[in-house]
mmCIF file of C-alpha atoms in Angstrom:
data_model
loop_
_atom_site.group_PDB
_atom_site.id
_atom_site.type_symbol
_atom_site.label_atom_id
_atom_site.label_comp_id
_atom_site.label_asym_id
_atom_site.label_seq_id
_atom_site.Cartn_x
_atom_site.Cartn_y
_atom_site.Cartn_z
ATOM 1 C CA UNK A 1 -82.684 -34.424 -12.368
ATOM 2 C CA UNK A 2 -86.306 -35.187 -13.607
ATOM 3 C CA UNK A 3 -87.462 -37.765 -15.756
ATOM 4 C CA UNK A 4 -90.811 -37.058 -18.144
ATOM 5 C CA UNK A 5 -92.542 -39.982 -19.370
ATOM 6 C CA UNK A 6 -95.619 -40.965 -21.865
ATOM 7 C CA UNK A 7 -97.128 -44.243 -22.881
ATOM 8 C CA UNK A 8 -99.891 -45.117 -25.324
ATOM 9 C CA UNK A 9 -101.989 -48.209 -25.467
ATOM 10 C CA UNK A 10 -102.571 -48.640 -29.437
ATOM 11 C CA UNK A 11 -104.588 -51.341 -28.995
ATOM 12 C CA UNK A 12 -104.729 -54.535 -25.927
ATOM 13 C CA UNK A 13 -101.110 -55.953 -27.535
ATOM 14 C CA UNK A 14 -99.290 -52.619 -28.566
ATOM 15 C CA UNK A 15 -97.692 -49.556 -27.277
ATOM 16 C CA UNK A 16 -95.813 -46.729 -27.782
ATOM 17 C CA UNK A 17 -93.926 -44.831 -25.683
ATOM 18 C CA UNK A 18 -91.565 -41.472 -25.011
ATOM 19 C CA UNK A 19 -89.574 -40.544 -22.263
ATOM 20 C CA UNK A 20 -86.731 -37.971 -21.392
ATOM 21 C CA UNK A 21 -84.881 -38.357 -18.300
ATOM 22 C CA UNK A 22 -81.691 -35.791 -16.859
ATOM 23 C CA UNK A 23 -79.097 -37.108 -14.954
ATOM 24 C CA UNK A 24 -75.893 -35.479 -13.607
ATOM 25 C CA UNK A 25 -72.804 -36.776 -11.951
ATOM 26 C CA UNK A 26 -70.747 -35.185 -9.697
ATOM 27 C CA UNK A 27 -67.243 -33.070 -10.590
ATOM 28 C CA UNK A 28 -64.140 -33.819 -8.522
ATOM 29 C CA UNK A 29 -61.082 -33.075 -7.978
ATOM 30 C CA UNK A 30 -58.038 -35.430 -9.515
ATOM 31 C CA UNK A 31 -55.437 -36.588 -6.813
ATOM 32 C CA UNK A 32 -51.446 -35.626 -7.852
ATOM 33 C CA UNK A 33 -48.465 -35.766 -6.014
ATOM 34 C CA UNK A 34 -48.412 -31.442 -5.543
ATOM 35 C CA UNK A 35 -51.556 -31.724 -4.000
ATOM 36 C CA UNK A 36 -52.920 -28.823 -5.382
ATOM 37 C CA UNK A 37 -56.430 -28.421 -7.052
ATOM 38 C CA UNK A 38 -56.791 -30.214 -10.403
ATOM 39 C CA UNK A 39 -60.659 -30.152 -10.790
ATOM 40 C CA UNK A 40 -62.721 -31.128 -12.983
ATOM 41 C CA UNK A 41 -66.585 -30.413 -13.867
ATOM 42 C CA UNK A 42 -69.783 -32.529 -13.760
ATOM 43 C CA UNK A 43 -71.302 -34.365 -16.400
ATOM 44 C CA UNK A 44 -74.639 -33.690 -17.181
ATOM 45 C CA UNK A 45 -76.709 -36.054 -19.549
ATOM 46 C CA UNK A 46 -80.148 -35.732 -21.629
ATOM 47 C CA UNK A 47 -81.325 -39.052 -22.690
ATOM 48 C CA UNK A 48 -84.967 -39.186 -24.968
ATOM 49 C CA UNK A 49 -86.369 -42.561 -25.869
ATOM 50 C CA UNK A 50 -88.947 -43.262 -27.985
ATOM 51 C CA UNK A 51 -90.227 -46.879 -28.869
ATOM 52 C CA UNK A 52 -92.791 -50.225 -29.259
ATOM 53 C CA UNK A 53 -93.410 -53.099 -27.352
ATOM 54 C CA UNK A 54 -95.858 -55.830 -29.019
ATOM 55 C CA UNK A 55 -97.107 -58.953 -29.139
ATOM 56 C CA UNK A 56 -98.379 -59.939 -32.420
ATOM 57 C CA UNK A 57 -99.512 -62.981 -34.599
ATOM 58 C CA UNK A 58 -102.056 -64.198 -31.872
ATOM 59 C CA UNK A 59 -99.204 -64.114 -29.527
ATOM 60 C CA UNK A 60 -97.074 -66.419 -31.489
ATOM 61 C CA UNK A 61 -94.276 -62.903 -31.827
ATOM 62 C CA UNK A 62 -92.712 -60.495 -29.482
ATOM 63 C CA UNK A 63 -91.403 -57.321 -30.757
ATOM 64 C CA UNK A 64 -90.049 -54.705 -29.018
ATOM 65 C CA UNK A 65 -87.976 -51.420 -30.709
ATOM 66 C CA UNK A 66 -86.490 -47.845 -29.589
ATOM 67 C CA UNK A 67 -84.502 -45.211 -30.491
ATOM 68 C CA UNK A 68 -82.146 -43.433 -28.337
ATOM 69 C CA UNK A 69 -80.393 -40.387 -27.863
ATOM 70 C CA UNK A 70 -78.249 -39.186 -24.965
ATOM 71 C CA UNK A 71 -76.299 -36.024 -24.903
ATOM 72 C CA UNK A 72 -73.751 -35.178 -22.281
ATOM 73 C CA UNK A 73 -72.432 -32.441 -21.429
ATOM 74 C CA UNK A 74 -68.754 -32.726 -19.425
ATOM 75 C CA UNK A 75 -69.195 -36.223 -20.114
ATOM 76 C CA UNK A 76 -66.171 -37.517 -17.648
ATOM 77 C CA UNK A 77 -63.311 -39.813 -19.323
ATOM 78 C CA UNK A 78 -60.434 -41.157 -17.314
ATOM 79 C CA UNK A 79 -57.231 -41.204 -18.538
ATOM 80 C CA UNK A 80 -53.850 -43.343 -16.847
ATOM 81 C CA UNK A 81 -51.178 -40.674 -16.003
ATOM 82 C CA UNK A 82 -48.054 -42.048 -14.290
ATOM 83 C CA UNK A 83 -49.413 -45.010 -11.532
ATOM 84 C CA UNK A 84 -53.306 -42.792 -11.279
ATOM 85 C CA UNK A 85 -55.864 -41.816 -13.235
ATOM 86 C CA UNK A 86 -56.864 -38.199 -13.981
ATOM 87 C CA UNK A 87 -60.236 -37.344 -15.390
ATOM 88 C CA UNK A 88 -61.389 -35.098 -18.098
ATOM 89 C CA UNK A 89 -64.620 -33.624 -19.443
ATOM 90 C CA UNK A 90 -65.601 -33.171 -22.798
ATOM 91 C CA UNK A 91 -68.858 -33.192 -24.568
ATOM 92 C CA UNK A 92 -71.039 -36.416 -26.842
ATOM 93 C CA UNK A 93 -73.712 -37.183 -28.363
ATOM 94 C CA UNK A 94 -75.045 -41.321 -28.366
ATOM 95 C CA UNK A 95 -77.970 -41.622 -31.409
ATOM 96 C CA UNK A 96 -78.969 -45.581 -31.672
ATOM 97 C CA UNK A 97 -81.769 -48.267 -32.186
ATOM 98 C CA UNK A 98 -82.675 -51.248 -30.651
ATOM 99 C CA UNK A 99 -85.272 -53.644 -30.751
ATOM 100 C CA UNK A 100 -85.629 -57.389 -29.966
ATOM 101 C CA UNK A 101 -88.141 -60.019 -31.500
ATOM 102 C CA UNK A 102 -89.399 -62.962 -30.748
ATOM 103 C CA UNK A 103 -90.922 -65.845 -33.280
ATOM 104 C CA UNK A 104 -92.875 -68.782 -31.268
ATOM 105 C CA UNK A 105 -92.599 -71.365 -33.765
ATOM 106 C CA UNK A 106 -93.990 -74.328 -31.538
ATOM 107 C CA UNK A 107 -93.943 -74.568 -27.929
ATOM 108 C CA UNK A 108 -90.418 -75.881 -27.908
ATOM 109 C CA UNK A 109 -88.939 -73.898 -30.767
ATOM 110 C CA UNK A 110 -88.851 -70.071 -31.487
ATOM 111 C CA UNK A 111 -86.548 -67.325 -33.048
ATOM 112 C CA UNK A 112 -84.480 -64.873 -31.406
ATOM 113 C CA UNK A 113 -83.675 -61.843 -33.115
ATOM 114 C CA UNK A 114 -81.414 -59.279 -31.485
ATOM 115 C CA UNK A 115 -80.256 -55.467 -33.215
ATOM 116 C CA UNK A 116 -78.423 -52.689 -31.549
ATOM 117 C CA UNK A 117 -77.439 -50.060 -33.974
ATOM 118 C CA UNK A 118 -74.898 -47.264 -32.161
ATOM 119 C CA UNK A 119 -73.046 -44.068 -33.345
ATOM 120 C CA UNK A 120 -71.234 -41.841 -31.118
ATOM 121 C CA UNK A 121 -69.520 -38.657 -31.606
ATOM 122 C CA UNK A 122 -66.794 -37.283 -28.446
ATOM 123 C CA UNK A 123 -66.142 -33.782 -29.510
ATOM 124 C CA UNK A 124 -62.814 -31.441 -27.716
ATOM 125 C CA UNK A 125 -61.246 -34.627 -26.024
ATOM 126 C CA UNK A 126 -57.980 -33.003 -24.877
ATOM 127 C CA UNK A 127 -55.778 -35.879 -22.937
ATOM 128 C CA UNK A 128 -53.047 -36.340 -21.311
ATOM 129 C CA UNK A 129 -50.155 -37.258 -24.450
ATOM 130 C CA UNK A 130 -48.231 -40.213 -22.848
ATOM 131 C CA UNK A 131 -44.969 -39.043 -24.704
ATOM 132 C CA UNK A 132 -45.288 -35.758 -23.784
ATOM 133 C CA UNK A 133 -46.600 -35.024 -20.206
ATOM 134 C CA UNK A 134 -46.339 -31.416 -19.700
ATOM 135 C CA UNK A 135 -47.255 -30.728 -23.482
ATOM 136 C CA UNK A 136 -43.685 -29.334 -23.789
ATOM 137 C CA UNK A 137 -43.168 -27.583 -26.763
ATOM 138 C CA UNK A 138 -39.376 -27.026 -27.036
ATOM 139 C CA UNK A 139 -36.802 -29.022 -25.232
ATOM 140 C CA UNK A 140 -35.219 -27.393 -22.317
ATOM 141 C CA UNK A 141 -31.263 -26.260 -22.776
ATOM 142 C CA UNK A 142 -29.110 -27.817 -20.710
ATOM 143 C CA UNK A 143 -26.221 -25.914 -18.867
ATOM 144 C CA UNK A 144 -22.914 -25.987 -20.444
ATOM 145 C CA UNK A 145 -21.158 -27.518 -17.440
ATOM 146 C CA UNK A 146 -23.417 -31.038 -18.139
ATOM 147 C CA UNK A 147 -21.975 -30.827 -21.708
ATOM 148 C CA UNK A 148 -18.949 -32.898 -22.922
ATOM 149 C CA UNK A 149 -16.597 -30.996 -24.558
#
């Protein structure tokens, strides 16, 4: 994991900024009542950020704004099967913008803006079908003797 960062001062009230930062979780094994290995990978994420941070009008407005993108790779989800959960990997992507201002009207009275803008995109999500456990895909025959005749 390693995290690269940059920052410029545009002037004594602005900057911008960049940074990319790794991160990766640890893979596992799923408990079940066989006991035998049900594993499942590590999730490795990618996030880059670049943004402001300002004070403007004489100091009378904050404003602060980034956009973000994280990818992950084996990105884990749980999933409830039976009375546990079981967790799967799969693989998104996390695009966004945020930013934050600030208008000091007077000394007792100012405006708060607030934006968060998010799309997100899980690609080959395979879970557990509640319905269908074992992703059966026939029904099994049952022997003649359990039949009514």
């Amino acid at each position: 994991c390693y995290k690269l960062a940059s920052q410029h001062n545009l002037s004594d009230n602005q900057m911008v900024y960049a940074i990319y930062t790794t991160a990766t979780k640890a893979g596992g094994n799923n408990p079940n009542s066989t006991g035998t290995p049900d594993p499942y990978d590590q999730e490795e994420t990618g996030v880059f950020e670049i943004g402001t941070k300002s004070i403007l009008l004489d100091g009378a407005m904050l404003f602060n704004a980034a956009y973000f993108q994280n990818t992950t790779d084996g990105m884990l989800i749980s999933s409830i099967v039976n009375a546990g959960s079981r967790n799967v990997n799969t693989d998104a992507e996390i695009n966004g913008l945020e930013g934050n201002m600030v208008l000091f009207l007077s000394e007792t009275t100012s405006i708060d803006v607030t934006l968060l803008m998010a799309e997100s995109e899980i690609t080959e999500l395979s879970l557990i079908n509640p319905v269908n456990i074992n992703n059966a895909t026939s029904r099994a025959l049952l022997p003649s003797s359990c039949l009514n005749n």
